[in-house]
Tab-separated table of N, CA and C in Angstrom:
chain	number	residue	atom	x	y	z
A	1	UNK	N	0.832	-1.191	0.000
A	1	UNK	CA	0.000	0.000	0.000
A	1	UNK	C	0.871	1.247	0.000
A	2	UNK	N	0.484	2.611	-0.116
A	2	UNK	CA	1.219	3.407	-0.525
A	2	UNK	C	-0.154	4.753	0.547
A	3	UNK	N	-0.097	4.237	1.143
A	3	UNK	CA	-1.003	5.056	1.810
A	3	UNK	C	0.360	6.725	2.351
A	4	UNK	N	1.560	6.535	2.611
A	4	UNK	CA	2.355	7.096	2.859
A	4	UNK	C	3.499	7.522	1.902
A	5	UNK	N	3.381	7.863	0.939
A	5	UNK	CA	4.462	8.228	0.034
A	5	UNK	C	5.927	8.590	0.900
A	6	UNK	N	6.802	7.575	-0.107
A	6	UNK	CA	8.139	7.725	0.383
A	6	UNK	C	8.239	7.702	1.670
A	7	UNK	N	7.716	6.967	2.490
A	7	UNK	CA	8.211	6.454	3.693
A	7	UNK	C	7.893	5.206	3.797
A	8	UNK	N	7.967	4.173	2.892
A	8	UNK	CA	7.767	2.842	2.488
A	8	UNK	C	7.594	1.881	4.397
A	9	UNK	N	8.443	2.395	4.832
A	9	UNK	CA	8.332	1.464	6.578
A	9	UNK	C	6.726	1.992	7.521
A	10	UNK	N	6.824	2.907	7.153
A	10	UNK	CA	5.276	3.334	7.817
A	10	UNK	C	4.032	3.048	7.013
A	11	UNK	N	4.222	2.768	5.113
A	11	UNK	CA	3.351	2.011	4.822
A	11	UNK	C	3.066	0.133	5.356
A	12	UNK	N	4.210	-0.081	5.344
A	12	UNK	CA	4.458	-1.205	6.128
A	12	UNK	C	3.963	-1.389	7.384
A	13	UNK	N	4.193	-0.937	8.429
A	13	UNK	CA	4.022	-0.874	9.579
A	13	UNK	C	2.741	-0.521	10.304
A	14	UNK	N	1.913	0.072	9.291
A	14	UNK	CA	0.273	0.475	9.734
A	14	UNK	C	-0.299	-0.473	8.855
A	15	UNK	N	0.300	-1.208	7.656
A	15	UNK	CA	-0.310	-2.489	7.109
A	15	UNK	C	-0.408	-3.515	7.765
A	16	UNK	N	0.298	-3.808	8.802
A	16	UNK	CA	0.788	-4.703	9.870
A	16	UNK	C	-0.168	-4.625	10.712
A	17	UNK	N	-0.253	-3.617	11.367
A	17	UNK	CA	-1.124	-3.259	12.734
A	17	UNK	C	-2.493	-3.566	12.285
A	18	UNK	N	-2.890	-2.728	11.114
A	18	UNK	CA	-4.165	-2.889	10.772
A	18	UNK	C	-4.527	-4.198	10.532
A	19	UNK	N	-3.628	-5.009	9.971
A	19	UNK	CA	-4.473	-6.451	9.472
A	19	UNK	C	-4.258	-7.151	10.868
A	20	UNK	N	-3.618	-6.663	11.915
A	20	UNK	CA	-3.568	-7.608	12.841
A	20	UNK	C	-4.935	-7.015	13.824
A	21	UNK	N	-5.174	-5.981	13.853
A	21	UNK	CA	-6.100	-5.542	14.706
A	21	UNK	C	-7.516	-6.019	14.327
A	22	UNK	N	-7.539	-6.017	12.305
A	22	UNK	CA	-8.775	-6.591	12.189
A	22	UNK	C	-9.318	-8.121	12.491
A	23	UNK	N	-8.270	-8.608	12.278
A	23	UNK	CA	-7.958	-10.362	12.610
A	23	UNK	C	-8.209	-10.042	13.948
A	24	UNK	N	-8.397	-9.409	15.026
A	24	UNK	CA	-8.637	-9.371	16.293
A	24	UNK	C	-10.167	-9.365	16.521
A	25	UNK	N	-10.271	-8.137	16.264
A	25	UNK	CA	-11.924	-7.743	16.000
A	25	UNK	C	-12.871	-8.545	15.431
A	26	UNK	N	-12.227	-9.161	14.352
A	26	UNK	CA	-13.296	-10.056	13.940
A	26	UNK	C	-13.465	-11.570	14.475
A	27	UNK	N	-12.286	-11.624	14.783
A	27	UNK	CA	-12.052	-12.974	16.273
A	27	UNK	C	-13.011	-12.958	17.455
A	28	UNK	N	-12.558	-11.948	18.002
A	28	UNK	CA	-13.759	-11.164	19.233
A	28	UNK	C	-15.387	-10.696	19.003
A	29	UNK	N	-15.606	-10.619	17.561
A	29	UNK	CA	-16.794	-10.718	17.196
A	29	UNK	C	-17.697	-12.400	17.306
A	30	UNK	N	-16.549	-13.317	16.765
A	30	UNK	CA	-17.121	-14.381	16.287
A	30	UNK	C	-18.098	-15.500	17.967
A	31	UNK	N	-18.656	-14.686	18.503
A	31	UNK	CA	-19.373	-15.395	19.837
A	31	UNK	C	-20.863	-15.840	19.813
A	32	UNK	N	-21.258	-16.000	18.338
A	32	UNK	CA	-22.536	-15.584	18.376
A	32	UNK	C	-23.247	-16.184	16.541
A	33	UNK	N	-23.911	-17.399	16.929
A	33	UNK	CA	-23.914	-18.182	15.677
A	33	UNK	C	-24.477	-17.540	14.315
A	34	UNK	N	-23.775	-17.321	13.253
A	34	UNK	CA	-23.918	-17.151	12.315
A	34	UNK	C	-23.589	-15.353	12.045
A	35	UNK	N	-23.005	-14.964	13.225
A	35	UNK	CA	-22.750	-13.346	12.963
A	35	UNK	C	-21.413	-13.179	12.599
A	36	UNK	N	-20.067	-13.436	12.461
A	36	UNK	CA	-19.607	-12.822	11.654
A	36	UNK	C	-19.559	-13.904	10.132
A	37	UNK	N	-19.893	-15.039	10.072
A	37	UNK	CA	-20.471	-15.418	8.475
A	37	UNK	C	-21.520	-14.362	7.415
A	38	UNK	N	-22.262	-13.764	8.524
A	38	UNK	CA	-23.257	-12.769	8.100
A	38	UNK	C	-22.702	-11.823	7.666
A	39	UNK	N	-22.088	-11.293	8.654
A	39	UNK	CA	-21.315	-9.489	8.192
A	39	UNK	C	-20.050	-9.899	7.057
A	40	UNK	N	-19.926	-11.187	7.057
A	40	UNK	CA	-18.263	-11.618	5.966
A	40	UNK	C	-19.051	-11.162	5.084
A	41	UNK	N	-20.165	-12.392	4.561
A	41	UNK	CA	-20.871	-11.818	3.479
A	41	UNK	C	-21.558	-10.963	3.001
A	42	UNK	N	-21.904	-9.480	3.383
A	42	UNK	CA	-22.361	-9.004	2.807
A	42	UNK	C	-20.944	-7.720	2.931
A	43	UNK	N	-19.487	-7.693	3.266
A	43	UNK	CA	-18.524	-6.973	3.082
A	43	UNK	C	-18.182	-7.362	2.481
A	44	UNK	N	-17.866	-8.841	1.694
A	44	UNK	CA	-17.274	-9.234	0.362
A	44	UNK	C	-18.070	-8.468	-0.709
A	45	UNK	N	-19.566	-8.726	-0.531
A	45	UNK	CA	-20.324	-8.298	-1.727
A	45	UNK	C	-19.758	-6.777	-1.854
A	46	UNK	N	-19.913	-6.148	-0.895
A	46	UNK	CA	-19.517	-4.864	-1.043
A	46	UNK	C	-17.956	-4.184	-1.705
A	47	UNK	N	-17.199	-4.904	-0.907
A	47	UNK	CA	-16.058	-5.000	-1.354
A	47	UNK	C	-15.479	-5.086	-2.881
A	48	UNK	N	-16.394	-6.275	-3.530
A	48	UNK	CA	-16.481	-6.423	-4.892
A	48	UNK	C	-17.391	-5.875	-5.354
A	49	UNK	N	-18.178	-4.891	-5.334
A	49	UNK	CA	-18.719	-3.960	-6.128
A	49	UNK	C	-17.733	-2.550	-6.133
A	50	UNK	N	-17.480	-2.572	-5.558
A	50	UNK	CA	-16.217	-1.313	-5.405
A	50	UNK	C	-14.609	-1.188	-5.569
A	51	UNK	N	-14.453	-2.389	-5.300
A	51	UNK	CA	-12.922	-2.977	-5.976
A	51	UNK	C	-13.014	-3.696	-7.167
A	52	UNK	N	-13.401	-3.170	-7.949
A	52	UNK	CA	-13.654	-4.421	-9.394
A	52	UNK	C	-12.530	-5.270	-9.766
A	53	UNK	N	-10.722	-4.758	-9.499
A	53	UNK	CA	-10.710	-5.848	-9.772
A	53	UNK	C	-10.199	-7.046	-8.608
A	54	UNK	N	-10.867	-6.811	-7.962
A	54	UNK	CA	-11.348	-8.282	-6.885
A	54	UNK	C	-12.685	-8.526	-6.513
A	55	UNK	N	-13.528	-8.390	-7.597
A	55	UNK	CA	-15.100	-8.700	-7.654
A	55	UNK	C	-15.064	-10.073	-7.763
A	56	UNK	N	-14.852	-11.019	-8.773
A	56	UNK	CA	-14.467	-11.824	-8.809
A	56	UNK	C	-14.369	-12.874	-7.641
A	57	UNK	N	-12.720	-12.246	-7.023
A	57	UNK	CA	-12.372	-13.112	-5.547
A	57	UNK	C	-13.493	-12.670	-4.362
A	58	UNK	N	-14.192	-11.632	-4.533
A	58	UNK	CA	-15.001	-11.048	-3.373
A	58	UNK	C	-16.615	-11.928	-3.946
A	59	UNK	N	-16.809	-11.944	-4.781
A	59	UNK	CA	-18.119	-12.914	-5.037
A	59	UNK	C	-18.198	-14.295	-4.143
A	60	UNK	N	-16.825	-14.611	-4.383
A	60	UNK	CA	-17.072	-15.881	-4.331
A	60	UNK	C	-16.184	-16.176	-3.149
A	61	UNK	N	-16.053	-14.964	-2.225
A	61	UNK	CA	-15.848	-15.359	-0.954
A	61	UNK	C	-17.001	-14.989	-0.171
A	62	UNK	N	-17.682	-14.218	-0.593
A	62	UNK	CA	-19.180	-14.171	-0.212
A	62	UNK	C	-19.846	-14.879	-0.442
A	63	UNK	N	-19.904	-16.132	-1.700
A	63	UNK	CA	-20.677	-17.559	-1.723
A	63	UNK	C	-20.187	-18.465	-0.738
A	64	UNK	N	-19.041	-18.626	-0.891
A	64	UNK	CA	-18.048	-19.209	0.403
A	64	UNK	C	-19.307	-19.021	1.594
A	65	UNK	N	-18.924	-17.579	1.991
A	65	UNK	CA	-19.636	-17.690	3.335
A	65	UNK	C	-20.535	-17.748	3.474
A	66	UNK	N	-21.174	-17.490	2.307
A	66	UNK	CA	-23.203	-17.604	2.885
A	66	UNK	C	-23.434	-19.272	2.973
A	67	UNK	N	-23.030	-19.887	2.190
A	67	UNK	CA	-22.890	-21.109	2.162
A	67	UNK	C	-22.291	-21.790	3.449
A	68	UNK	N	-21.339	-21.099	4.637
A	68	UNK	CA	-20.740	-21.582	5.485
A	68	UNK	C	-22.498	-21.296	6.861
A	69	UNK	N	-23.241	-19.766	6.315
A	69	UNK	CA	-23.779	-20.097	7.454
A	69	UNK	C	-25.337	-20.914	6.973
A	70	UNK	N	-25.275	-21.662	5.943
A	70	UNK	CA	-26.324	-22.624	6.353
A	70	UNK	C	-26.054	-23.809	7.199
A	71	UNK	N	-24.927	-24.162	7.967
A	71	UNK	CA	-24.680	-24.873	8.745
A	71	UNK	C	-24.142	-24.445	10.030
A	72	UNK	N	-24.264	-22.767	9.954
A	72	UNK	CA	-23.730	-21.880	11.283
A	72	UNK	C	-24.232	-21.218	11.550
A	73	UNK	N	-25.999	-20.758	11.254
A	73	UNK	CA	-27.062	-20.254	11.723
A	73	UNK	C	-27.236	-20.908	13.239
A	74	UNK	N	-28.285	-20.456	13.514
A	74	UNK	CA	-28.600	-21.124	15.151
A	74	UNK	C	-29.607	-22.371	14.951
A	75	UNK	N	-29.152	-22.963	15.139
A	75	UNK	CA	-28.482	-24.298	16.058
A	75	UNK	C	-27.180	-24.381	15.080
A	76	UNK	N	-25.715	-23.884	15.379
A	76	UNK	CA	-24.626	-24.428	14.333
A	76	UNK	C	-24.428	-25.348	14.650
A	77	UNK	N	-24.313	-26.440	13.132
A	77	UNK	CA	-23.401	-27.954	13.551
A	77	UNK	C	-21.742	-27.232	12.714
A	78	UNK	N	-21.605	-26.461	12.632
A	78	UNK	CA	-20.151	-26.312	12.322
A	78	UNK	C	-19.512	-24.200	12.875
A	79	UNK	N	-18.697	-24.449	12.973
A	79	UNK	CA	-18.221	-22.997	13.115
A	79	UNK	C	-17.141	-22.670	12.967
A	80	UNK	N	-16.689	-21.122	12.729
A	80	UNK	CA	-15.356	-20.722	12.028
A	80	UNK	C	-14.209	-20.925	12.967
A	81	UNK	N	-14.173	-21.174	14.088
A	81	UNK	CA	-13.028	-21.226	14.966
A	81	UNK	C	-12.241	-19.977	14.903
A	82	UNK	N	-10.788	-20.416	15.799
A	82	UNK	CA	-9.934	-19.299	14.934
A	82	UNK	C	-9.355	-19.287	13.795
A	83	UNK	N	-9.082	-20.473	13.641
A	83	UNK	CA	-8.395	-20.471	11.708
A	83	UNK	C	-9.361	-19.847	10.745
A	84	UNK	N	-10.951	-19.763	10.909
A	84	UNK	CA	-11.720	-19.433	10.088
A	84	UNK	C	-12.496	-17.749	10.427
A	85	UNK	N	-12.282	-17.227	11.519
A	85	UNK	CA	-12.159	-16.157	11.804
A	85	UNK	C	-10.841	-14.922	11.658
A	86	UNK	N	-10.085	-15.784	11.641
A	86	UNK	CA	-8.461	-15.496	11.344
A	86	UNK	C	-9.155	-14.903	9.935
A	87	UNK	N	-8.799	-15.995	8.843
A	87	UNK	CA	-9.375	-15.820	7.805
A	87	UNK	C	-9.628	-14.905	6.969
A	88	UNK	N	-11.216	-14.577	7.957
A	88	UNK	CA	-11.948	-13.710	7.345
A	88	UNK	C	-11.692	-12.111	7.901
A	89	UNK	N	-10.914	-11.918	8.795
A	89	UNK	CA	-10.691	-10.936	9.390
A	89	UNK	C	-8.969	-10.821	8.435
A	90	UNK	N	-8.597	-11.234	8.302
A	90	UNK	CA	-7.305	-10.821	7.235
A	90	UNK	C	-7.491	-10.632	5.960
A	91	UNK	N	-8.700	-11.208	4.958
A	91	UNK	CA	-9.172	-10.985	3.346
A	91	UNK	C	-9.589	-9.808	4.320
A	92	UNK	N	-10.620	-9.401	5.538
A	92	UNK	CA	-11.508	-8.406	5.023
A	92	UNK	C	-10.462	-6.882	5.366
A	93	UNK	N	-9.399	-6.943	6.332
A	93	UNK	CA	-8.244	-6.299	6.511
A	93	UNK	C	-7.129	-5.683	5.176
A	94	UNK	N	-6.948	-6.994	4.287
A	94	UNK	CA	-5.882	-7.234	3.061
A	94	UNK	C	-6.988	-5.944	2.160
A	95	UNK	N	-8.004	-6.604	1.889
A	95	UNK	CA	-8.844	-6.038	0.722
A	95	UNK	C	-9.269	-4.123	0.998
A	96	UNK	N	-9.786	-4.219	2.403
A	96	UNK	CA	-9.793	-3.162	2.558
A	96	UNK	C	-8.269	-1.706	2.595
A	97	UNK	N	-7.418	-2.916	2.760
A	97	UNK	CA	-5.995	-1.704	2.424
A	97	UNK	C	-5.966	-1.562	0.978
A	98	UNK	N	-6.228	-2.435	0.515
A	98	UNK	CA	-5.999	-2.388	-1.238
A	98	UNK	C	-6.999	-1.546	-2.608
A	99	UNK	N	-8.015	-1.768	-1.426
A	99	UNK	CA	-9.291	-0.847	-1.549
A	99	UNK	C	-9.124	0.571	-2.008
A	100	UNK	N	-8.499	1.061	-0.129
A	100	UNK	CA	-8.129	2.424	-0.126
A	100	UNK	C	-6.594	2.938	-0.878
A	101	UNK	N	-5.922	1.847	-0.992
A	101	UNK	CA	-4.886	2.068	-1.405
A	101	UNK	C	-4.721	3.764	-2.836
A	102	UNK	N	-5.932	3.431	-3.728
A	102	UNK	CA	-5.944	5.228	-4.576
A	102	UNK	C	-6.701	6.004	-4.146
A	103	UNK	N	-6.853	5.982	-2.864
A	103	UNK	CA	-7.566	6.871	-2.432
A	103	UNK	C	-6.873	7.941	-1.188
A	104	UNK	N	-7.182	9.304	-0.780
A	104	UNK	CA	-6.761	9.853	0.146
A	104	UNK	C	-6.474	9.509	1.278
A	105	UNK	N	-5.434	9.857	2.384
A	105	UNK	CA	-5.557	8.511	3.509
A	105	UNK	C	-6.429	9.341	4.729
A	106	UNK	N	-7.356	10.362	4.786
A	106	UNK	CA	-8.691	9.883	5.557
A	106	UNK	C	-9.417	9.146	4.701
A	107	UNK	N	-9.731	9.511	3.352
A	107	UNK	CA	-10.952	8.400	2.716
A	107	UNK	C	-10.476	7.142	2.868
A	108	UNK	N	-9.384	6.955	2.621
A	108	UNK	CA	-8.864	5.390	2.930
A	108	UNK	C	-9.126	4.529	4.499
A	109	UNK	N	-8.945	5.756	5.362
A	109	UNK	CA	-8.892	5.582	6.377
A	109	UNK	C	-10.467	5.022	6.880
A	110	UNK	N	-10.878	6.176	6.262
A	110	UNK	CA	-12.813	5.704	6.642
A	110	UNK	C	-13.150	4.588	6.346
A	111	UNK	N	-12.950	4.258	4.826
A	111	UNK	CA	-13.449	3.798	3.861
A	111	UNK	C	-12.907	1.730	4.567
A	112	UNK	N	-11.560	1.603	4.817
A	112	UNK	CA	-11.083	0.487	5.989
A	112	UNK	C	-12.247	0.480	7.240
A	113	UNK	N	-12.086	1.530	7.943
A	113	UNK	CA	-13.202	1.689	9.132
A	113	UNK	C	-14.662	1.280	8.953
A	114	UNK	N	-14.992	1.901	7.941
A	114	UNK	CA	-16.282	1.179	7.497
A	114	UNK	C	-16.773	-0.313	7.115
A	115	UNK	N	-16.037	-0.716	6.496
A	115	UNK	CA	-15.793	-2.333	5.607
A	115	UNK	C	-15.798	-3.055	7.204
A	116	UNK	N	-15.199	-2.852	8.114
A	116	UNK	CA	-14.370	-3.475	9.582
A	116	UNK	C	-15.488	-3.320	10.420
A	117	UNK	N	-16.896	-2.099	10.349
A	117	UNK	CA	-17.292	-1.559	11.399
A	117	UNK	C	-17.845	-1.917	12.612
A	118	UNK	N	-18.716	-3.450	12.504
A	118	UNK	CA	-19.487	-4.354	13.364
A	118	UNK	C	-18.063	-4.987	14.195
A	119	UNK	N	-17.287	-5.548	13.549
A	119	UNK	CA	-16.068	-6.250	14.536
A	119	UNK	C	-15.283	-5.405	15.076
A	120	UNK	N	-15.047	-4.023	14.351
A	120	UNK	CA	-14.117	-2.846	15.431
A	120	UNK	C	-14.811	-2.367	16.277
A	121	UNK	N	-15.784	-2.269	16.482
A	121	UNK	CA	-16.905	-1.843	17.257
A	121	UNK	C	-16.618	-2.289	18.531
A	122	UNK	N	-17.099	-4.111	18.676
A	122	UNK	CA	-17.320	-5.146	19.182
A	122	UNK	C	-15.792	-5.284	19.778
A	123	UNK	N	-14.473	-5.050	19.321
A	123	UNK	CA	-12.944	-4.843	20.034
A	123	UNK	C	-12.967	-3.821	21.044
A	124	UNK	N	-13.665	-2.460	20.191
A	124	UNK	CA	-13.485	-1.338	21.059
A	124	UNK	C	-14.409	-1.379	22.426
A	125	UNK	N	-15.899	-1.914	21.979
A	125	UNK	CA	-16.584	-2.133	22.761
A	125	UNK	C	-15.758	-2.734	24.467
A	126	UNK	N	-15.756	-4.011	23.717
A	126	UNK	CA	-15.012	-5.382	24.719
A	126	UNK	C	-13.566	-4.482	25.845
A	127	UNK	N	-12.976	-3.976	25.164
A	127	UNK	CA	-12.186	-3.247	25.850
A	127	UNK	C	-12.327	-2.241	26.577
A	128	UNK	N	-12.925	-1.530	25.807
A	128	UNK	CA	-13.479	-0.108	27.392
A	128	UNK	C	-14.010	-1.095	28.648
A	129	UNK	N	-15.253	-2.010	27.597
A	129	UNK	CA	-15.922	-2.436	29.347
A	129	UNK	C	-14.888	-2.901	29.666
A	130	UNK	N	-13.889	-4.020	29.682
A	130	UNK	CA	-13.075	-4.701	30.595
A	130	UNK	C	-12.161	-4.229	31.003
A	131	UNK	N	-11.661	-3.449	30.563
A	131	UNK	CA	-10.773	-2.224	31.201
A	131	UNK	C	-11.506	-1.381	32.316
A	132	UNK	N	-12.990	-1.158	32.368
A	132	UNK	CA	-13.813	0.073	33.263
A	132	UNK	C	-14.361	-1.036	34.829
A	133	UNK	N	-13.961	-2.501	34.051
A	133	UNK	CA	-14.261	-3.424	34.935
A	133	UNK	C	-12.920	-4.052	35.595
A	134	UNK	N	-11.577	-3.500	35.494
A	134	UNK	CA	-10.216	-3.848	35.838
A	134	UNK	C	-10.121	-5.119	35.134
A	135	UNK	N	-10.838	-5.950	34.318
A	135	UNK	CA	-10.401	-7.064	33.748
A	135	UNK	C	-8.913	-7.177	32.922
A	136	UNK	N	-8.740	-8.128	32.586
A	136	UNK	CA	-7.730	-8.660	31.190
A	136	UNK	C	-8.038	-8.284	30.153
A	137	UNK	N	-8.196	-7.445	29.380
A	137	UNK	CA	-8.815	-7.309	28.127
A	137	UNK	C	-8.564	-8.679	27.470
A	138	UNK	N	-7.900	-9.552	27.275
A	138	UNK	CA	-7.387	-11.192	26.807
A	138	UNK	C	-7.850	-11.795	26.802
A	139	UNK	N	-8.540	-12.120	28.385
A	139	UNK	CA	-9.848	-12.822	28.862
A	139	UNK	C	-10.749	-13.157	28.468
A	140	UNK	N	-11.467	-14.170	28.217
A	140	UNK	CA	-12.839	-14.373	27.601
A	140	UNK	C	-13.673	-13.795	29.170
A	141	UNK	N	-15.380	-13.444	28.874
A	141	UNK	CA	-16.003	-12.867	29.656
A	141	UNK	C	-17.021	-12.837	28.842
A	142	UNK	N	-18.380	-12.727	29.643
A	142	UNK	CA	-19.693	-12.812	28.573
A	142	UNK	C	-20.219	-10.996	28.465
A	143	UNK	N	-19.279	-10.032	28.616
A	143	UNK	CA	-19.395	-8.520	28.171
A	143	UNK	C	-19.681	-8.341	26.522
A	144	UNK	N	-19.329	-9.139	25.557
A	144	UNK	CA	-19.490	-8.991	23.872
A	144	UNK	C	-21.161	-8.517	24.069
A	145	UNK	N	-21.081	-7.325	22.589
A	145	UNK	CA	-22.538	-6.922	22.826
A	145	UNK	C	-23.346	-7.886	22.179
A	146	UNK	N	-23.066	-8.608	21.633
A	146	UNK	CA	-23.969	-9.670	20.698
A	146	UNK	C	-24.864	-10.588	22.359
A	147	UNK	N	-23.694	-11.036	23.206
A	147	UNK	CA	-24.334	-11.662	23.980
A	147	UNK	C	-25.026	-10.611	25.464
A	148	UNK	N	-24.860	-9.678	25.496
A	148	UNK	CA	-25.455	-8.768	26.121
A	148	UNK	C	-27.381	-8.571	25.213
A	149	UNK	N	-26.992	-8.303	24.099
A	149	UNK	CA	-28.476	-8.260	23.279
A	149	UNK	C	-29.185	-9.705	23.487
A	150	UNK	N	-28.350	-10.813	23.466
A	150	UNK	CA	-29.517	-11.929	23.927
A	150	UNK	C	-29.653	-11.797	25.216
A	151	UNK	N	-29.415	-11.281	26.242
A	151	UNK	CA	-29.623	-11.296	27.929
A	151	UNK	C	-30.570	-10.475	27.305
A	152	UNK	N	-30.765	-9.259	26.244
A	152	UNK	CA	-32.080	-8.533	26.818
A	152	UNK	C	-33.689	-9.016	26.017
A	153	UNK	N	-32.897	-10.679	25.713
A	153	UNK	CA	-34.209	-10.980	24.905
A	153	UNK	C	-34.294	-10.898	23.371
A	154	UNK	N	-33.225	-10.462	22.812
A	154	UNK	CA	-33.281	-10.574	21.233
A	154	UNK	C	-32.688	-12.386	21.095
A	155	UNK	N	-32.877	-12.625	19.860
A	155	UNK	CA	-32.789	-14.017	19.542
A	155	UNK	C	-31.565	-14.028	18.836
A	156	UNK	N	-30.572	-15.162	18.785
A	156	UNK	CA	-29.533	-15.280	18.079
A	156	UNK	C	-29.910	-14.444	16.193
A	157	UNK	N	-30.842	-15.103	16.061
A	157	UNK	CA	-31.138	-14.825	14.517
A	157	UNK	C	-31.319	-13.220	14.588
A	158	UNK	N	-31.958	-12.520	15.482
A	158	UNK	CA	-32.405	-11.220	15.406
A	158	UNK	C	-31.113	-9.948	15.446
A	159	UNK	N	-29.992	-10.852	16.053
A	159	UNK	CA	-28.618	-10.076	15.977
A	159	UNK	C	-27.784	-10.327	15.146
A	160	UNK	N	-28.359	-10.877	14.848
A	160	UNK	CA	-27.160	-11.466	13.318
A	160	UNK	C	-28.069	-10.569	11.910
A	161	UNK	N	-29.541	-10.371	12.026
A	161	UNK	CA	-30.217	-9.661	11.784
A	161	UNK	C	-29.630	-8.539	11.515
A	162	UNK	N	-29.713	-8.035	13.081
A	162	UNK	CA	-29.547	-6.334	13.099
A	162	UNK	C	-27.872	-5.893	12.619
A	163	UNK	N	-27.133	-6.954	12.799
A	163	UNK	CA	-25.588	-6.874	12.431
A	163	UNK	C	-25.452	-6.856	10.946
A	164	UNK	N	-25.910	-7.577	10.482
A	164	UNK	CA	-26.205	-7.481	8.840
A	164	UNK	C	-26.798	-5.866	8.115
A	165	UNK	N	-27.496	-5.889	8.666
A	165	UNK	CA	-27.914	-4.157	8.411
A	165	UNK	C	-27.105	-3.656	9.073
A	166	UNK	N	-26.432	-3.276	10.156
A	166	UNK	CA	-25.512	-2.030	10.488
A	166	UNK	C	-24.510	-2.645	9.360
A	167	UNK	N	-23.733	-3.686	9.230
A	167	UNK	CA	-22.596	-3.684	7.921
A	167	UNK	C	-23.658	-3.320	6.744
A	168	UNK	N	-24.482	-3.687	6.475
A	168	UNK	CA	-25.052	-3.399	4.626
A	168	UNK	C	-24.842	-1.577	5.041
A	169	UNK	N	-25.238	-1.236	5.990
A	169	UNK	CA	-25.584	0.370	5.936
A	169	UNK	C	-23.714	1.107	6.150
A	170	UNK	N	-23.107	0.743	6.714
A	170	UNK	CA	-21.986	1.147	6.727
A	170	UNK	C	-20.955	0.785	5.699
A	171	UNK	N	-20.873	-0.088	4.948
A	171	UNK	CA	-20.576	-0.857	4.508
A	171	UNK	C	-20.951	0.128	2.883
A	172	UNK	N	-21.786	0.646	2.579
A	172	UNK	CA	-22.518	1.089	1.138
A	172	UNK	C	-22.685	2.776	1.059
């Protein structure tokens, strides 16, 4: 990426951070059946309407995943783990630098932020509370807002729902 002209190590070095932070976020998202299969697929679609030339690889990593959550809806008999959250949090990290790559680096900047927004959320989220609670931020803990929205009575399907629309709307 070239987000930094002529300082080639700081394009490097925020390429780094970023794909590692999204591979985080979308790790820390994945608590909650069929929600980040949901938000994968409809940021590929997006992704490949706007990167044309990785429409193509973005189609059909969005068939990939819609296809992954007819068996990772609620009741899942299968799920992404970390190798498969890894994954999808590094294409959706990779694509989004490559994305912004001709573009200005706030639009770039947004434009990453946006594509990411449900799983950076859900990092930033997870961390204030466990930090405001002296926790480990490291720690597993049932603070994720996905599982906070089923304590108040929404249904697995209804947050994977509402997560799908905040990415289609941020996301477009």
């Amino acid at each position: 990426t070239t987000f930094f002209p002529s300082l080639e190590f700081l394009d490097f070095a925020f390429s780094v951070f970023w794909i590692v932070f999204v591979i985080n976020a979308v790790n820390f998202t994945d608590v909650c059946d069929g929600l980040v299969g949901g938000i994968s697929t409809i940021t590929f679609l997006v992704i490949g309407f706007w990167v044309l030339q990785f429409m193509i690889f973005c189609v059909l990593m969005s068939g990939v995943t819609a296809g992954f959550l007819f068996f990772n809806l609620h009741k899942a008999s299968i799920f992404l783990g970390d190798a498969g959250s890894h994954l999808l949090g590094f294409l959706i990290a990779a694509l989004g630098i490559f994305g912004g790559n001709k573009l200005h680096i706030i639009d770039a900047g947004v434009w990453m932020s946006l594509i990411a927004a449900v799983p950076l959320f859900e990092l930033l989220f997870l961390t204030v509370v466990r930090m405001q609670k002296g926790k480990n931020i490291t720690h597993g803990s049932p603070d994720h807002f996905s599982l906070r929205l089923q304590k108040a009575g929404f249904t697995r399907l209804q947050i994977v729902g509402m997560a799908c629309l905040v990415t289609t709307i941020t996301t477009t």
